[in-house]
Tab-separated table of C-alpha atoms in Angstrom:
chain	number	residue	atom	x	y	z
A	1	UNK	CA	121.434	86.037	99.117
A	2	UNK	CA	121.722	89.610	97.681
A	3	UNK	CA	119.567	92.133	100.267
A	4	UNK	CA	117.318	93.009	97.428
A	5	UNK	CA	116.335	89.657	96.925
A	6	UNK	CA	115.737	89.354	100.505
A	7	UNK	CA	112.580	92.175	100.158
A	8	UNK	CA	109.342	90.595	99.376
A	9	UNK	CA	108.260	92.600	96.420
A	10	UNK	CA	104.322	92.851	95.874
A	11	UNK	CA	102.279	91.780	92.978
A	12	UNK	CA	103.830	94.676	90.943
A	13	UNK	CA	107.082	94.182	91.704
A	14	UNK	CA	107.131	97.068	94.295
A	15	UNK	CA	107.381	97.612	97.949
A	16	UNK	CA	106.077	100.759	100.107
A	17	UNK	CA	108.581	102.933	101.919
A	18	UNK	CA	107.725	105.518	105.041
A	19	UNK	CA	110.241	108.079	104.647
A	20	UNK	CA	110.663	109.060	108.521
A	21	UNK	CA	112.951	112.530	109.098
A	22	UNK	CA	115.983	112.396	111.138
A	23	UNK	CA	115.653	114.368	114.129
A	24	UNK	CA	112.236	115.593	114.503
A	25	UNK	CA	111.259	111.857	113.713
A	26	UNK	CA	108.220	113.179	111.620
A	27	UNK	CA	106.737	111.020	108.989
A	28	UNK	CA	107.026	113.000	105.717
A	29	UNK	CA	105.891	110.713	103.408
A	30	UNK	CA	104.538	107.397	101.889
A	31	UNK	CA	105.874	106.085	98.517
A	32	UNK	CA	106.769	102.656	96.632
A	33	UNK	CA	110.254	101.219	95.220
A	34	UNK	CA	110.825	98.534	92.953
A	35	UNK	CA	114.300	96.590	92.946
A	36	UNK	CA	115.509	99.403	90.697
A	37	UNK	CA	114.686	102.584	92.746
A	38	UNK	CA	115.832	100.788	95.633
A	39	UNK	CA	119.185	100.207	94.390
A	40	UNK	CA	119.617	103.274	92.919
A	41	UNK	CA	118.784	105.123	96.527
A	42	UNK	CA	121.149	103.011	98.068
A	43	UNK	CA	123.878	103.699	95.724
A	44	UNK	CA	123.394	107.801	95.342
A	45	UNK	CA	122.346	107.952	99.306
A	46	UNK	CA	118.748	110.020	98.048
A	47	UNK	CA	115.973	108.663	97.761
A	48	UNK	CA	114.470	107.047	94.636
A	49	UNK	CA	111.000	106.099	94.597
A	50	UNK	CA	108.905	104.257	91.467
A	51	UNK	CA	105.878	106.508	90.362
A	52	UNK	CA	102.959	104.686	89.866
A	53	UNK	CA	101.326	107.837	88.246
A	54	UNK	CA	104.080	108.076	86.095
A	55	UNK	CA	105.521	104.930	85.695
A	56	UNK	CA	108.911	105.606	85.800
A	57	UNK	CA	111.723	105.843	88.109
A	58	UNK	CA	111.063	109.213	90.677
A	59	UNK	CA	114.300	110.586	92.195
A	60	UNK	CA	112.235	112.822	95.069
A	61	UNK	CA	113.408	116.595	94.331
A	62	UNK	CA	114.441	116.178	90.556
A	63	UNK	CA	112.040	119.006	89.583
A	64	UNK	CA	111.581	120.695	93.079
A	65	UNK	CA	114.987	120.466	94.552
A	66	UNK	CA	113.752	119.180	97.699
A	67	UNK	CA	115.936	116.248	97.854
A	68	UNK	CA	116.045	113.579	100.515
A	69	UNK	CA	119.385	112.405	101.622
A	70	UNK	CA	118.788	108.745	102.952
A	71	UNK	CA	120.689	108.201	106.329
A	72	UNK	CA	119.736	104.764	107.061
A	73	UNK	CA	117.149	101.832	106.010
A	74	UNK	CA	115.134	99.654	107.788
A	75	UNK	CA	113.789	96.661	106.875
A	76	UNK	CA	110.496	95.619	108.447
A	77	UNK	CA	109.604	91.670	110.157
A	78	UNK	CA	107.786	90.413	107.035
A	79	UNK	CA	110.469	92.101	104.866
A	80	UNK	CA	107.742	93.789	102.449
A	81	UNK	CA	108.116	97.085	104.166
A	82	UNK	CA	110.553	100.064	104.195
A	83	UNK	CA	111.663	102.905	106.751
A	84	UNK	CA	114.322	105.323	105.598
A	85	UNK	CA	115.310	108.063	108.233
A	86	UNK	CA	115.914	111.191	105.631
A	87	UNK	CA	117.001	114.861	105.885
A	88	UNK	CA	114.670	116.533	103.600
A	89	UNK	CA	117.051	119.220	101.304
A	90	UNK	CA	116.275	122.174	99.612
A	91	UNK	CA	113.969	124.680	102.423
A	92	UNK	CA	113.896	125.008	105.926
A	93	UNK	CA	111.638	123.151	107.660
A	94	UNK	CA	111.889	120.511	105.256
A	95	UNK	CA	109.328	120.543	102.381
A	96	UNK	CA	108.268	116.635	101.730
A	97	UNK	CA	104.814	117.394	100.003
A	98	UNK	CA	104.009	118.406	96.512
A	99	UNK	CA	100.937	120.656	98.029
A	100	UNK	CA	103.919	122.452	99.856
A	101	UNK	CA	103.831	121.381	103.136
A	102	UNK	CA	106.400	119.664	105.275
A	103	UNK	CA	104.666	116.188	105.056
A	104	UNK	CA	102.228	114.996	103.780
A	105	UNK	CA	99.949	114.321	106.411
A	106	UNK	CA	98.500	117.384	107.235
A	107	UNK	CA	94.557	116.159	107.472
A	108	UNK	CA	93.368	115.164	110.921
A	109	UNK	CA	90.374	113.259	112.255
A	110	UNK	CA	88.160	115.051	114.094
A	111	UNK	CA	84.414	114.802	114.794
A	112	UNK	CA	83.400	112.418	111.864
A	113	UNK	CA	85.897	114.949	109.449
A	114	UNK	CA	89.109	115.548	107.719
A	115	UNK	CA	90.294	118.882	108.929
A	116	UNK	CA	93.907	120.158	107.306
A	117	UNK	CA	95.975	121.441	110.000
A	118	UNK	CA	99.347	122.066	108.821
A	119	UNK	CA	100.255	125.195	106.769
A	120	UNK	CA	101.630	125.665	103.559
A	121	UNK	CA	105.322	126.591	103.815
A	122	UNK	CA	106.160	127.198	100.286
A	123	UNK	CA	103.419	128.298	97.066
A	124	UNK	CA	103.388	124.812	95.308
A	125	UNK	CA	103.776	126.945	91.984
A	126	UNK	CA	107.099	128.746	92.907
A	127	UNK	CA	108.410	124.907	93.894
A	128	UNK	CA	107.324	123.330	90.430
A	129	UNK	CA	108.153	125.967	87.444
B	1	UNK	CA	80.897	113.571	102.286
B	2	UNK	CA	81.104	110.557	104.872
B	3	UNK	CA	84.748	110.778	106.126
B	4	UNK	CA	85.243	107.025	105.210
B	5	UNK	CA	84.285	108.126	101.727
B	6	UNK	CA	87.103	110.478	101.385
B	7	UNK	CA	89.238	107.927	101.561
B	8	UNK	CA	90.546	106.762	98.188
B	9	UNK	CA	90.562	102.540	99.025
B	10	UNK	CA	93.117	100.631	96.953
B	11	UNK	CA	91.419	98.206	94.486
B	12	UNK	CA	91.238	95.567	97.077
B	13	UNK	CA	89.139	98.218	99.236
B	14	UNK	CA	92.482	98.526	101.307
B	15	UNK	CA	94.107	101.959	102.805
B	16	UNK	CA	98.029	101.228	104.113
B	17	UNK	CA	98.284	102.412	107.818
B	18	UNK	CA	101.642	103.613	109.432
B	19	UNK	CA	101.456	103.460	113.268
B	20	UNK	CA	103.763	106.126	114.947
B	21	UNK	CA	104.146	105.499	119.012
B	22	UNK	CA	103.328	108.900	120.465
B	23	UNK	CA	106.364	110.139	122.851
B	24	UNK	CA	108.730	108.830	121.201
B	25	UNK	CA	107.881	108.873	117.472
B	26	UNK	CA	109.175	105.450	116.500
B	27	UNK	CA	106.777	104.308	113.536
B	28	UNK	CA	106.174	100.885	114.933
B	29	UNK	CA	104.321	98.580	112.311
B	30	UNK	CA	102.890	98.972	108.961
B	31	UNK	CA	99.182	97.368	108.277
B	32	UNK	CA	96.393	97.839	106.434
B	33	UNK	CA	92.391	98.806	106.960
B	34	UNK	CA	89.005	97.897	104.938
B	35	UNK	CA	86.578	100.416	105.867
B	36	UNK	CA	84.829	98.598	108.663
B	37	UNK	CA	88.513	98.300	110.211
B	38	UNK	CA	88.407	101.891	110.218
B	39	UNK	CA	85.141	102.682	111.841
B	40	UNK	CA	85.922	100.394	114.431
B	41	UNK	CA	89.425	101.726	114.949
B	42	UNK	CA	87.374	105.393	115.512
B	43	UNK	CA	84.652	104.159	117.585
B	44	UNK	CA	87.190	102.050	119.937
B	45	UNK	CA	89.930	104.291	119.573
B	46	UNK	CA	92.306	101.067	120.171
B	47	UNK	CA	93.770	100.151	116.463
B	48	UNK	CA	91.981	97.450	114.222
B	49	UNK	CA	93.360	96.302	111.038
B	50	UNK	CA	92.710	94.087	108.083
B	51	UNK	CA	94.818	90.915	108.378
B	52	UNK	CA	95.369	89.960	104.970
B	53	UNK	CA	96.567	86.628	105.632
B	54	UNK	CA	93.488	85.654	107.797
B	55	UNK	CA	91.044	87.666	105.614
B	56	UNK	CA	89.389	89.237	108.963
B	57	UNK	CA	89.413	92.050	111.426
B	58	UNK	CA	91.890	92.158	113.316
B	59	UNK	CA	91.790	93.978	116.486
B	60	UNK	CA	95.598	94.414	117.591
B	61	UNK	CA	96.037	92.945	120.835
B	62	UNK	CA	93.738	90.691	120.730
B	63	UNK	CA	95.871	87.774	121.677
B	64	UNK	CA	98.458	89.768	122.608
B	65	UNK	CA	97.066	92.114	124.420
B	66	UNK	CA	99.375	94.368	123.083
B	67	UNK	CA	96.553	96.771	122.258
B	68	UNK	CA	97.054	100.139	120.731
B	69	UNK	CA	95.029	103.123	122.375
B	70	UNK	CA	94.678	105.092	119.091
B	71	UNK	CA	94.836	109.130	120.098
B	72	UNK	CA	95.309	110.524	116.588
B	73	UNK	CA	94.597	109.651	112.572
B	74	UNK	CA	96.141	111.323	109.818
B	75	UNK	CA	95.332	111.317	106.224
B	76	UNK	CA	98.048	112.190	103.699
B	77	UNK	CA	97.743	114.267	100.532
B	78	UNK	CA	96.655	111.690	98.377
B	79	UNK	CA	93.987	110.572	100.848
B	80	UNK	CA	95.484	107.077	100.399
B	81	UNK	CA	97.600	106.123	103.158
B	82	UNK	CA	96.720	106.543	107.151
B	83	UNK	CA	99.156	107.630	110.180
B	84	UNK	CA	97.997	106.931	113.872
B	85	UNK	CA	99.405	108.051	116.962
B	86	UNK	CA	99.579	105.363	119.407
B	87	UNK	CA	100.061	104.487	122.738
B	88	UNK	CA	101.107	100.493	122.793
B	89	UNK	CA	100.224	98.983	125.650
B	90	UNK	CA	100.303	95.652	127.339
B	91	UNK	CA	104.425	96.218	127.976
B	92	UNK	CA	107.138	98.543	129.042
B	93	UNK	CA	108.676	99.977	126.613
B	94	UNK	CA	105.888	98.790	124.006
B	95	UNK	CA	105.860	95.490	121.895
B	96	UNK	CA	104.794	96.202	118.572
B	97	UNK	CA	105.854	93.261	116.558
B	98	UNK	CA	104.920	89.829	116.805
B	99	UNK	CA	108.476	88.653	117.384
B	100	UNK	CA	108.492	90.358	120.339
B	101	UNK	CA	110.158	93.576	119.408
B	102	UNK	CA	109.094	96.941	120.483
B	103	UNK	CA	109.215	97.997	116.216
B	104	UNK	CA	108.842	95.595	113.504
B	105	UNK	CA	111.430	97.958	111.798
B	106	UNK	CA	114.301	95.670	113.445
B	107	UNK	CA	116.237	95.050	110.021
B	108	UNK	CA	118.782	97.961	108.963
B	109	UNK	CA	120.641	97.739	106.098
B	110	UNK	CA	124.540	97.992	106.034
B	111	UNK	CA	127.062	96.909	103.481
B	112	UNK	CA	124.947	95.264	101.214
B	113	UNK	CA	123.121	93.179	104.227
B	114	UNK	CA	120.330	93.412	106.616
B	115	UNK	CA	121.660	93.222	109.590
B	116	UNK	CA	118.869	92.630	112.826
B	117	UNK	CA	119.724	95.704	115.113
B	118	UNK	CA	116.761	95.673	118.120
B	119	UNK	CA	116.377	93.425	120.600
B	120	UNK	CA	113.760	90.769	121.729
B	121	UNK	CA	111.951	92.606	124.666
B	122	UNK	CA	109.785	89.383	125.301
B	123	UNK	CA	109.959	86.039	124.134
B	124	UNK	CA	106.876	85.761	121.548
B	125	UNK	CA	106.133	82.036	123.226
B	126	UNK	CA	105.274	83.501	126.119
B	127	UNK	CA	103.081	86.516	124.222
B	128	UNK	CA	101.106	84.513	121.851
B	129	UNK	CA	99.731	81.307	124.743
């Protein structure tokens, strides 16, 4: 059987992916692949998510340069799951989020609230002219 | 604004979860929450999901007793997907998955194949009486 057709694709045809950084083991991000994406990130090594916003095909970094180079891929027990360990390109620390920010989960629960506690590394406006 | 209402719930009133074992930052499992799931999860501080397949809470460890103690919650950008830091206990080194693995991210991908790469820490027989 062909190792895309071993992925349980959702109702839409996609699946989620945790993008997971090599080394510091941070989760940077959360985003979805269809068959397509997937095979293209596999093929180019960076990764290629599907935007649901958009609708079309997302290689991460195509506007901001902040590219993520796709070490390995993990497959989770139910198969409808993916982890890829990453190096996220283009700044140092790695920027993963569009708000600037090295990943995207910079809100933390405390005391009934949402507080952001991670800074902005780069102005979101000099990343996306 | 409630914290629960900041949330933005998928149209199945679902938020994806991504548990990350504290120490050693291996994301573990992937799950989801309805919004009781996640008041519980803050009130117990031990995880509780949404089991899809069983349509009901599902407070991990229950059989098991592979509970996870639940010492942090993050909220990404989009305010649609969750991260917890966890503790899993009930074994040494922690079994996350129900096959008895310590991560249900077992599966890696190489040469066109998923290829299992983690071993069985515990027999699930013996887990699930």
């Amino acid at each position: 059987m062909d190792w895309l057709d071993s992925i349980k694709w959702d109702r839409d045809g996609l699946v989620p992916v945790i993008a997971q950084e090599r080394g510091s083991k941070d989760v940077l991000m959360f985003a979805f692949m269809n068959r397509e994406a997937l095979a293209r990130t596999a093929e180019l090594g960076e990764a290629v998510y599907w935007s649901r916003s958009r609708q079309r095909l997302w290689h991460k970094g195509e506007e901001s340069g902040h590219i993520q180079k796709v070490h390995a891929m993990r497959l989770d027990c139910d198969a409808d799951v993916l982890l890829l360990e990453v190096t996220q390109l283009g700044h140092e620390p790695g920027i993963a989020c569009h708000t600037g920010r090295h990943s995207c989960f910079f809100q933390r629960y405390e005391n009934g609230a949402w507080h952001t506690v991670d800074p902005v590394l780069k102005d979101p406006e000099s990343i996306y002219k």
